[in-house]
mmCIF file of C-alpha atoms in Angstrom:
data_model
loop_
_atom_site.group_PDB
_atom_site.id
_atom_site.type_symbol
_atom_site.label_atom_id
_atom_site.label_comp_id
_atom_site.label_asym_id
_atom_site.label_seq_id
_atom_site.Cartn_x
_atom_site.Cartn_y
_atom_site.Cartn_z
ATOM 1 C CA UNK A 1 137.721 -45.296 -94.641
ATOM 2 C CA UNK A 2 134.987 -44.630 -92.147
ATOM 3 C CA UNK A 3 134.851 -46.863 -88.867
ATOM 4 C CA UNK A 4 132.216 -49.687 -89.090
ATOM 5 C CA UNK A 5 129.392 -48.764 -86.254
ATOM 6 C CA UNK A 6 127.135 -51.895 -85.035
ATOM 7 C CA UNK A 7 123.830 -51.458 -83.976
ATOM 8 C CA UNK A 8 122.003 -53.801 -81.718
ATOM 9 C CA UNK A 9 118.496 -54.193 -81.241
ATOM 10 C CA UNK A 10 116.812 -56.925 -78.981
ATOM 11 C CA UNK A 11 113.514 -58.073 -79.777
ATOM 12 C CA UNK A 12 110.314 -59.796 -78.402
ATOM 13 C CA UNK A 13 107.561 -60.140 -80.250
ATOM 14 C CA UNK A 14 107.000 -56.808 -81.504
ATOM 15 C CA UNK A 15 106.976 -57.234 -85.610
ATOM 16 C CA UNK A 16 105.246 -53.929 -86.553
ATOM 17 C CA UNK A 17 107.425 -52.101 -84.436
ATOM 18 C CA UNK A 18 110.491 -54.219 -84.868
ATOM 19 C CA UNK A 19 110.256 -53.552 -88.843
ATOM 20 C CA UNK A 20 109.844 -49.795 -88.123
ATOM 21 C CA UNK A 21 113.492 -49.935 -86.229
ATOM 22 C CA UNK A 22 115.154 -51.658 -88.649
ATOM 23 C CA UNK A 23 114.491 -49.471 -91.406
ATOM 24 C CA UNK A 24 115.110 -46.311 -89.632
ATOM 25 C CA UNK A 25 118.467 -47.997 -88.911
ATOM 26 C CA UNK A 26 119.080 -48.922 -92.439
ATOM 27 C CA UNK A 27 118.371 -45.595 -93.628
ATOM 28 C CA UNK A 28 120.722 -44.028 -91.823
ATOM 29 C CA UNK A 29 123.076 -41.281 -93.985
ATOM 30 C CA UNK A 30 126.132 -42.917 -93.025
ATOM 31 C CA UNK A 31 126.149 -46.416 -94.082
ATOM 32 C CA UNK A 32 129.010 -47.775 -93.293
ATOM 33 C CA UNK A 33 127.187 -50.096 -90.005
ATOM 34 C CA UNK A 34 125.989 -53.587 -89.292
ATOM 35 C CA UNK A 35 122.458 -53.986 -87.404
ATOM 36 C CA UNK A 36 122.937 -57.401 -85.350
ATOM 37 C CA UNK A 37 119.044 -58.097 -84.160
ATOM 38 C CA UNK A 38 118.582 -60.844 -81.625
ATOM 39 C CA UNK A 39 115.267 -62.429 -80.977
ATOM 40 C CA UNK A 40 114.286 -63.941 -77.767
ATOM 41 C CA UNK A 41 112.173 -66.519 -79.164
ATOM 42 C CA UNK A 42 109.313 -64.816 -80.704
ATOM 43 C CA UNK A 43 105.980 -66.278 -81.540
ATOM 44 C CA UNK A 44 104.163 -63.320 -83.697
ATOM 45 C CA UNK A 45 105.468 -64.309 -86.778
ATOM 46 C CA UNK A 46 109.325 -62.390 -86.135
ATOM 47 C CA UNK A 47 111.360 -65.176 -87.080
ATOM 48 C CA UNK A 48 109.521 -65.334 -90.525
ATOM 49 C CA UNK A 49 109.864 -62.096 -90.931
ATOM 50 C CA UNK A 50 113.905 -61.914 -89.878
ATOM 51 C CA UNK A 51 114.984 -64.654 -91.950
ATOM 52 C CA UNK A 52 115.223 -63.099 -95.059
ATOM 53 C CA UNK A 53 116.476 -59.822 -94.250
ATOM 54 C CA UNK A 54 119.939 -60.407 -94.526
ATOM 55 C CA UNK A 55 119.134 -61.744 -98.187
ATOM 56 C CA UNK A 56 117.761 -58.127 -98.720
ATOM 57 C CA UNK A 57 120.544 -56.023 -96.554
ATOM 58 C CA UNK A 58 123.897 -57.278 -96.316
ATOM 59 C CA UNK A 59 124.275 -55.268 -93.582
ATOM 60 C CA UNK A 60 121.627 -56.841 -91.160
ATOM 61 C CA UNK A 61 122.625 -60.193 -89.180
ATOM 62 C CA UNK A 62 120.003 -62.256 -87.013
ATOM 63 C CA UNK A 63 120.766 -64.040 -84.229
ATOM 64 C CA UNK A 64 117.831 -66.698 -82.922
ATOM 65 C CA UNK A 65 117.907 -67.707 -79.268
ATOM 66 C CA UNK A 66 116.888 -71.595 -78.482
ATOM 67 C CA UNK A 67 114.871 -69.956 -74.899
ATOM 68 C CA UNK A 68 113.634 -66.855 -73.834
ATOM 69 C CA UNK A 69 116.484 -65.052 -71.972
ATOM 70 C CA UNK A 70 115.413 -61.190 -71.329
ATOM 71 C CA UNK A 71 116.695 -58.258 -73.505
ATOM 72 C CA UNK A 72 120.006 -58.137 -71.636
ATOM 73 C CA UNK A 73 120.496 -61.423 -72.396
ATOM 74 C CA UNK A 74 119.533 -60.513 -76.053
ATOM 75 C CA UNK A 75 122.452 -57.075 -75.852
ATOM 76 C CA UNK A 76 125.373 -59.630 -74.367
ATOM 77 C CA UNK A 77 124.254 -61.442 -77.436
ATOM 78 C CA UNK A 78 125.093 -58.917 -80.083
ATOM 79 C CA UNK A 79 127.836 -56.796 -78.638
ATOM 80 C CA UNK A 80 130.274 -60.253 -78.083
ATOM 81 C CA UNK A 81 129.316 -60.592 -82.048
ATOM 82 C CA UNK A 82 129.742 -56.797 -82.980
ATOM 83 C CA UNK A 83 132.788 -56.435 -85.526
ATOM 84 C CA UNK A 84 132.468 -52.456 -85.491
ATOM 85 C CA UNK A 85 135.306 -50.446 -84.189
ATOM 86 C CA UNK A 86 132.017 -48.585 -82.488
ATOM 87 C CA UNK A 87 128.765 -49.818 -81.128
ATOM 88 C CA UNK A 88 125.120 -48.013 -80.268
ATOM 89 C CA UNK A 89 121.542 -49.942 -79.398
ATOM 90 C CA UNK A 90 118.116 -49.027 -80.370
ATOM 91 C CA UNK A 91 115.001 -50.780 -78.157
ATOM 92 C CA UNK A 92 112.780 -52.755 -80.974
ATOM 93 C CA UNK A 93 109.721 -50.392 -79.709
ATOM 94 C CA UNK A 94 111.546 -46.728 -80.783
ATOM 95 C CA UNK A 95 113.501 -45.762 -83.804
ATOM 96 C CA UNK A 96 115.858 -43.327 -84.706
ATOM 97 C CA UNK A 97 116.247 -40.095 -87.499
ATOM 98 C CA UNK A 98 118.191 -40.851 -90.793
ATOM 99 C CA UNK A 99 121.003 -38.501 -89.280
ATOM 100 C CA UNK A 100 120.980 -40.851 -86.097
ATOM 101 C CA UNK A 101 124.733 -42.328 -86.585
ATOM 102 C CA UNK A 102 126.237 -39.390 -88.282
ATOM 103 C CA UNK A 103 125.527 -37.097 -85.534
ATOM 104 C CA UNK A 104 126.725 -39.492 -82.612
ATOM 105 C CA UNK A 105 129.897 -39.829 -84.670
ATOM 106 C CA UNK A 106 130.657 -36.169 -85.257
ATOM 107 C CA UNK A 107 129.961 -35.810 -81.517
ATOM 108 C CA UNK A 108 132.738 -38.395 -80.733
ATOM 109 C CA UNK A 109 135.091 -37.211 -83.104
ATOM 110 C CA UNK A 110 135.044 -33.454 -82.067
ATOM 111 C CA UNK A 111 135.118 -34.138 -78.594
ATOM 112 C CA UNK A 112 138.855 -36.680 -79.569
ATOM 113 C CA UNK A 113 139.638 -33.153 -81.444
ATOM 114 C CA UNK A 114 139.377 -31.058 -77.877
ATOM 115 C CA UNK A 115 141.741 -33.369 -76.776
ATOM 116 C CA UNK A 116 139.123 -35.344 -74.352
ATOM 117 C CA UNK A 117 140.058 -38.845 -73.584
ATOM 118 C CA UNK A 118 137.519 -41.595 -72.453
ATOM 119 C CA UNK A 119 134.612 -40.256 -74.810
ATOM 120 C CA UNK A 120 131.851 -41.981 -74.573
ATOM 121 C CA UNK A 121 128.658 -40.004 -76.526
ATOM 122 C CA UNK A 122 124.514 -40.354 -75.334
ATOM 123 C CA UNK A 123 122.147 -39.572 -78.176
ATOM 124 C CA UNK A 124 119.647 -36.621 -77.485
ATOM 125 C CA UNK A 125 116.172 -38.284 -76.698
ATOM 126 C CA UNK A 126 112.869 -37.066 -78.451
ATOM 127 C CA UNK A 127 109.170 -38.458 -78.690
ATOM 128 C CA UNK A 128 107.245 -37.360 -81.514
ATOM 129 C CA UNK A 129 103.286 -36.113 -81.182
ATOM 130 C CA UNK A 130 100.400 -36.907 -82.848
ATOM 131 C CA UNK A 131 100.917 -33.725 -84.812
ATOM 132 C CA UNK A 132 104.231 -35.654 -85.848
ATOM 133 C CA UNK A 133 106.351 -33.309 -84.457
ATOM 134 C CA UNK A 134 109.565 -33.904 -82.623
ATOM 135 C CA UNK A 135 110.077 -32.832 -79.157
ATOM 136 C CA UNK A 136 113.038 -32.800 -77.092
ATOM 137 C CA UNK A 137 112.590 -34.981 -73.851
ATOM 138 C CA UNK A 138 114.497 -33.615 -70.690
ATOM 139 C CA UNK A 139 118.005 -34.448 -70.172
ATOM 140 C CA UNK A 140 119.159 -31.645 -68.262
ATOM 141 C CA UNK A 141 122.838 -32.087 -68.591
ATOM 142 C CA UNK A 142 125.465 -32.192 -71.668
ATOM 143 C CA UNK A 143 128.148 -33.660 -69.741
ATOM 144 C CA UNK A 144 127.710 -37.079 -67.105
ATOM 145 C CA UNK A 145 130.551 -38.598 -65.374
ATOM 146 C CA UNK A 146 130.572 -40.606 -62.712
ATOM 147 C CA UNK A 147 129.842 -38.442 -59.972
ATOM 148 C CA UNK A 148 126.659 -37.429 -61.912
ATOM 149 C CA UNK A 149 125.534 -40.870 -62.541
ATOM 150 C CA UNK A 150 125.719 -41.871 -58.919
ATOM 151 C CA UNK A 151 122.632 -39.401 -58.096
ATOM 152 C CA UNK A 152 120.625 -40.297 -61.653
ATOM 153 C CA UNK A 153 120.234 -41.863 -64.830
ATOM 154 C CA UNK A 154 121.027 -38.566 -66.920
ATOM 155 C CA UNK A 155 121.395 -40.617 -69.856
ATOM 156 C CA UNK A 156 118.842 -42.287 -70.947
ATOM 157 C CA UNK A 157 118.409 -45.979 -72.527
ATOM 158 C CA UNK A 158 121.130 -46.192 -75.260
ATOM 159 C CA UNK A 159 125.482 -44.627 -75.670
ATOM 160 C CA UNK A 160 127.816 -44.591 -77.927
ATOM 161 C CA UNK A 161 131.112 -46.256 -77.198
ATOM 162 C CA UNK A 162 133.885 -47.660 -78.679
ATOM 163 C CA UNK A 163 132.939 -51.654 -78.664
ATOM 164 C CA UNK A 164 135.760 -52.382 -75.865
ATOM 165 C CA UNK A 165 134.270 -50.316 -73.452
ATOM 166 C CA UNK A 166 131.165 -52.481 -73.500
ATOM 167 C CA UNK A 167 133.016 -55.540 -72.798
ATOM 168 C CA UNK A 168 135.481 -53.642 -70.213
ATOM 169 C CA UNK A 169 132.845 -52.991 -68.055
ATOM 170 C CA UNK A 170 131.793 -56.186 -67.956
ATOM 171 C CA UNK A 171 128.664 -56.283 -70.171
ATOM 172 C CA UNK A 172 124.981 -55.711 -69.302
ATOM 173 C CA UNK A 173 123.718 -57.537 -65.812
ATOM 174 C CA UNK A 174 121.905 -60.114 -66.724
ATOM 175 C CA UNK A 175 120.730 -61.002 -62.968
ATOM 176 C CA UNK A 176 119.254 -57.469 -63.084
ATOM 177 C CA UNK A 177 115.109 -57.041 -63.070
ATOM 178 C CA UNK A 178 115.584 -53.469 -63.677
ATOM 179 C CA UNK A 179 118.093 -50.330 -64.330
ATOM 180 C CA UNK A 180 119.915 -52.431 -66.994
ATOM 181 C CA UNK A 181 121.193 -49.783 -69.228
ATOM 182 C CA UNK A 182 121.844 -47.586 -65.382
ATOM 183 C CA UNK A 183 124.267 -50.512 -63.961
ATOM 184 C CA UNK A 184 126.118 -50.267 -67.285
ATOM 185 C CA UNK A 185 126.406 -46.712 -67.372
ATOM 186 C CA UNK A 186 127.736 -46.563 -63.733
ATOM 187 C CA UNK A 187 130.487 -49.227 -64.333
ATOM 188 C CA UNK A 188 131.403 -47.510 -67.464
ATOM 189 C CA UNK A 189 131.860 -44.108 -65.968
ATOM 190 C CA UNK A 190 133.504 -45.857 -62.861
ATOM 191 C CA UNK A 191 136.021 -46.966 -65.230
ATOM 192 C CA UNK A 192 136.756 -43.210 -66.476
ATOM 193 C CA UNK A 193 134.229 -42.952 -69.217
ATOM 194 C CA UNK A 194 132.877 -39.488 -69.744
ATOM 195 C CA UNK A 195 129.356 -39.601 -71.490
ATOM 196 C CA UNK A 196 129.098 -36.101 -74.001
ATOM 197 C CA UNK A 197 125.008 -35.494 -75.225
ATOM 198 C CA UNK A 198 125.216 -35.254 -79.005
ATOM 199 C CA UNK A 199 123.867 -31.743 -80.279
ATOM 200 C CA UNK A 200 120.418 -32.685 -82.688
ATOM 201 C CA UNK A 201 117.522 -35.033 -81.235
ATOM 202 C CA UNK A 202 117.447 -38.200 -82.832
ATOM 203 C CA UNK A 203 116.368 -40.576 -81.011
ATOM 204 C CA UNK A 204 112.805 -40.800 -81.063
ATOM 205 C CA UNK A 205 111.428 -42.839 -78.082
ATOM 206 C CA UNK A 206 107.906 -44.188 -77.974
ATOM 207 C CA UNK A 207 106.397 -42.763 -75.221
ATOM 208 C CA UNK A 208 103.966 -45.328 -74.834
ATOM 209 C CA UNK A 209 102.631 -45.918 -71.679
ATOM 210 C CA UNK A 210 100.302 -48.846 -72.487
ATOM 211 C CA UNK A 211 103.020 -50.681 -73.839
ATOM 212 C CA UNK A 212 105.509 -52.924 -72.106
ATOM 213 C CA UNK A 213 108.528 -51.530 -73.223
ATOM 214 C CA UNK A 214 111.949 -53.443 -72.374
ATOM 215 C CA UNK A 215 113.347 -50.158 -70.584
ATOM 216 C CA UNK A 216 109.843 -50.097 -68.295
ATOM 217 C CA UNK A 217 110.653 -52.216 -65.368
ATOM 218 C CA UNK A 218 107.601 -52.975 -63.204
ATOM 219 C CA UNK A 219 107.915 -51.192 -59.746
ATOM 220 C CA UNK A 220 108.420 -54.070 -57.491
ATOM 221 C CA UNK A 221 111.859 -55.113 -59.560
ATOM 222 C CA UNK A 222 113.049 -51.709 -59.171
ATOM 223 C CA UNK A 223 114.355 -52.262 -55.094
ATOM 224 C CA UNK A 224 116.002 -55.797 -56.264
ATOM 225 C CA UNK A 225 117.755 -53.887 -59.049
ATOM 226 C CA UNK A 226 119.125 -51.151 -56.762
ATOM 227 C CA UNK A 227 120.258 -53.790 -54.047
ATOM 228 C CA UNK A 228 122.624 -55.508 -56.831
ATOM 229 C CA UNK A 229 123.889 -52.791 -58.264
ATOM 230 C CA UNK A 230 124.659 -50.625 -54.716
ATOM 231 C CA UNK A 231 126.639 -53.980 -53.645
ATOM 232 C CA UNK A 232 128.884 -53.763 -56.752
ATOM 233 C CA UNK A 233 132.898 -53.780 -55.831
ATOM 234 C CA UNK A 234 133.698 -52.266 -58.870
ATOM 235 C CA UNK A 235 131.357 -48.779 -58.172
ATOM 236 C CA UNK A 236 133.089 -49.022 -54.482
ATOM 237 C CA UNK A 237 129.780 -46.606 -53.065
ATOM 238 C CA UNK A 238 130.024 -44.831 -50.038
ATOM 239 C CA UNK A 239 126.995 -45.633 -47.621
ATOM 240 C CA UNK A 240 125.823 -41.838 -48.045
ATOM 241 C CA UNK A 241 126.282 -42.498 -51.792
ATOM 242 C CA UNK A 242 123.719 -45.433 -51.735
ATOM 243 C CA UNK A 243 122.031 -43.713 -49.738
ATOM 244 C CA UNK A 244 121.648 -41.374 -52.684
ATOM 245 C CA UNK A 245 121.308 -43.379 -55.432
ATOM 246 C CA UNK A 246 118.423 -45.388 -52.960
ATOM 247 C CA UNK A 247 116.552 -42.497 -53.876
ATOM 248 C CA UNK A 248 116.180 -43.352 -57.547
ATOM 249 C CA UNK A 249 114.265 -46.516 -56.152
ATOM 250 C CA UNK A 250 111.777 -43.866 -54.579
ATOM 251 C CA UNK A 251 111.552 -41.301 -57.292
ATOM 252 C CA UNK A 252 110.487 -44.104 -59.955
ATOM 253 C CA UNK A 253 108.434 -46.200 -57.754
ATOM 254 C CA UNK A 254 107.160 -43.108 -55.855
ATOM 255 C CA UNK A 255 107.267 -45.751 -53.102
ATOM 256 C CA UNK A 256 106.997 -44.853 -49.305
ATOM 257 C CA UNK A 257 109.863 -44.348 -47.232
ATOM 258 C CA UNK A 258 109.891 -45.808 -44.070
ATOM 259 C CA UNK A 259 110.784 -44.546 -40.774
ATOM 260 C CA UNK A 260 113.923 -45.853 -40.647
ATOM 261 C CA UNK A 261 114.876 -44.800 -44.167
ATOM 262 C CA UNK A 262 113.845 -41.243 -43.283
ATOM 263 C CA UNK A 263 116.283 -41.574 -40.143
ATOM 264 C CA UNK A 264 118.939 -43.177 -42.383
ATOM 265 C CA UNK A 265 118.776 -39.809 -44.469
ATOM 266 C CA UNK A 266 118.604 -37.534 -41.805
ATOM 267 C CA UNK A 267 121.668 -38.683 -39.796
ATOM 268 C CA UNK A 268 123.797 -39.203 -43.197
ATOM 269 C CA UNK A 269 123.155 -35.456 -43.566
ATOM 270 C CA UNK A 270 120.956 -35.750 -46.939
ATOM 271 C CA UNK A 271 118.168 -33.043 -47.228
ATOM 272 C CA UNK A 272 114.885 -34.099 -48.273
ATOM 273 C CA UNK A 273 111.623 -31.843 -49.742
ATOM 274 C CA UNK A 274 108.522 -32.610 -47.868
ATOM 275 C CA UNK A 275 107.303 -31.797 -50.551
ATOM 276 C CA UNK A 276 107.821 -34.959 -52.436
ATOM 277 C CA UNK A 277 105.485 -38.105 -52.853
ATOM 278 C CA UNK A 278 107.119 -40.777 -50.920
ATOM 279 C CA UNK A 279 107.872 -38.339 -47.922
ATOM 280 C CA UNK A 280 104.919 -37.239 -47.704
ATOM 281 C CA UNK A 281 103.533 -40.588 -47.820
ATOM 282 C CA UNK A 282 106.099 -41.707 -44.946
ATOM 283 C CA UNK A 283 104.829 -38.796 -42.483
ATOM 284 C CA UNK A 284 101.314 -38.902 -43.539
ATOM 285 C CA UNK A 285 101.755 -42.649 -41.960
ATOM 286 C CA UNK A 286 103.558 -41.819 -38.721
ATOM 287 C CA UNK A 287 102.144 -38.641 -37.708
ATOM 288 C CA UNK A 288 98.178 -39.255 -39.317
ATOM 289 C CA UNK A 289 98.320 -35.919 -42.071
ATOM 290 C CA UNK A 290 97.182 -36.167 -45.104
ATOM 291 C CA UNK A 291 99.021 -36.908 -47.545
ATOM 292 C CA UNK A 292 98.445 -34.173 -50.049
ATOM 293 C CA UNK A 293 97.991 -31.026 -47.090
ATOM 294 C CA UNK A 294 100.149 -29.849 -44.675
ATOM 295 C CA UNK A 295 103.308 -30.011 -46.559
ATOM 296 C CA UNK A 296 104.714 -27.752 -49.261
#
């Protein structure tokens, strides 16, 4: 028999798109899953909409939160309820290909066949155009361990994992304003988890930019996130090493260095491009240049 795969998808008060997720997930070619949805209190007519489903799909379970929580909140949720022997996500404002699940399984299972160990699988991200058609989004490398990880998010929002190594980690942060699905990653791959990219794009991801999408921290939570997660015990990080993951903080908030984080860099040895944003920003400051001339 095939292994039962749970799919969890948080959700705030996004019907249209909600509906649009579920029924990519529940026409998925291999059925054999359970789509656990958790709403964080809704108020546009979601709960109406939920409470019926599982009258209509067996398959679907809804889980109502008495106060608005977050979306990690929402994840903890639905992966202590999962009952699959596997266990994938799917943000309420994207959806996924009918051949979503099939292909993140035959990843898993060929990569067991190799004789890897600690296989943990990231879907392949796309966005689809106006024209409809699919496009790959950049995720530059095929294999991500923990070394990888420490410089950047390579995966992306969402992996596939046996359920236990969800809970082994510890979860997703709740405390965390940003880099939710990041911190999880990290303390996955700390554990020994290596994260394979499955082969086919399926996992279409609305590249909305008006939209408030859970995975689209503002800017200002971004530092807060990467001061929790850089303390961790369990990622044990090196002061050059935070040094290095710091820079995610900079690259996403294209926020200005300041003198002393240059000099931080500098005497930890880390080479940095004037040509980027936030040092040029930092230099333009202390030594009056523009910001845009003088450096290339």
């Amino acid at each position: 028999m095939s292994s039962l795969v749970s799919i969890y998808i948080p959700t705030f008060n996004r019907l249209e798109m909600l509906q649009r997720a579920i029924h990519s997930v529940c026409s998925q070619t291999y059925d054999h899953l359970e789509v656990l949805v958790v709403d964080d209190c809704s108020s546009d007519g979601t709960r109406a909409y939920l409470e019926h489903l599982p009258e209509q799909d067996a398959r679907i379970r809804v889980f109502l939160k008495d106060a608005n929580s977050g979306a990690c909140a929402s994840r903890n949720i639905a992966l202590r309820n999962c009952r699959g022997v596997f266990a994938t996500g799917l943000d309420d404002d994207d959806y996924v290909l009918p051949s979503h699940v099939q292909e993140l399984i035959d990843c898993y299972q060929s990569k067991e066949r190799a004789g890897l160990s600690d296989v943990v699988v990231f879907p392949q991200m796309a966005t689809r155009g106006e024209d409809g058609e699919v496009r790959k989004m950049h995720q530059p490398l095929a294999r991500v361990d923990f070394g990888a990880l420490k410089v950047k998010n390579y995966i992306g929002n969402q992996v596939f994992a046996r359920t236990d190594r969800y809970s082994d980690a510890g979860l997703f942060d709740e405390r965390l304003p940003a880099w939710q699905d990041y911190d999880l990653w990290l303390r996955m791959a700390a554990r020994g988890a290596i994260m394979h990219k499955s082969p086919a794009p399926t996992y279409i991801y609305e590249d909305d930019q008006s939209s408030q999408k859970i995975s689209n921290a503002k800017y200002e939570r971004i530092l807060g996130a990467y001061n929790i997660v850089s303390s961790q015990n369990s990622l044990n990080l090196s002061r050059r090493e935070k040094l290095i993951l710091k820079m995610n903080y900079f690259r996403y908030a294209q926020a200005p260095m300041s003198i002393g984080d240059l000099a931080a860099y500098v005497a930890s040895g880390i080479v940095l491009s004037p040509s980027k944003t936030y040092v040029k920003k930092v230099l333009g400051k202390a030594f009056g240049m523009s910001q845009t001339k003088g450096w290339s």
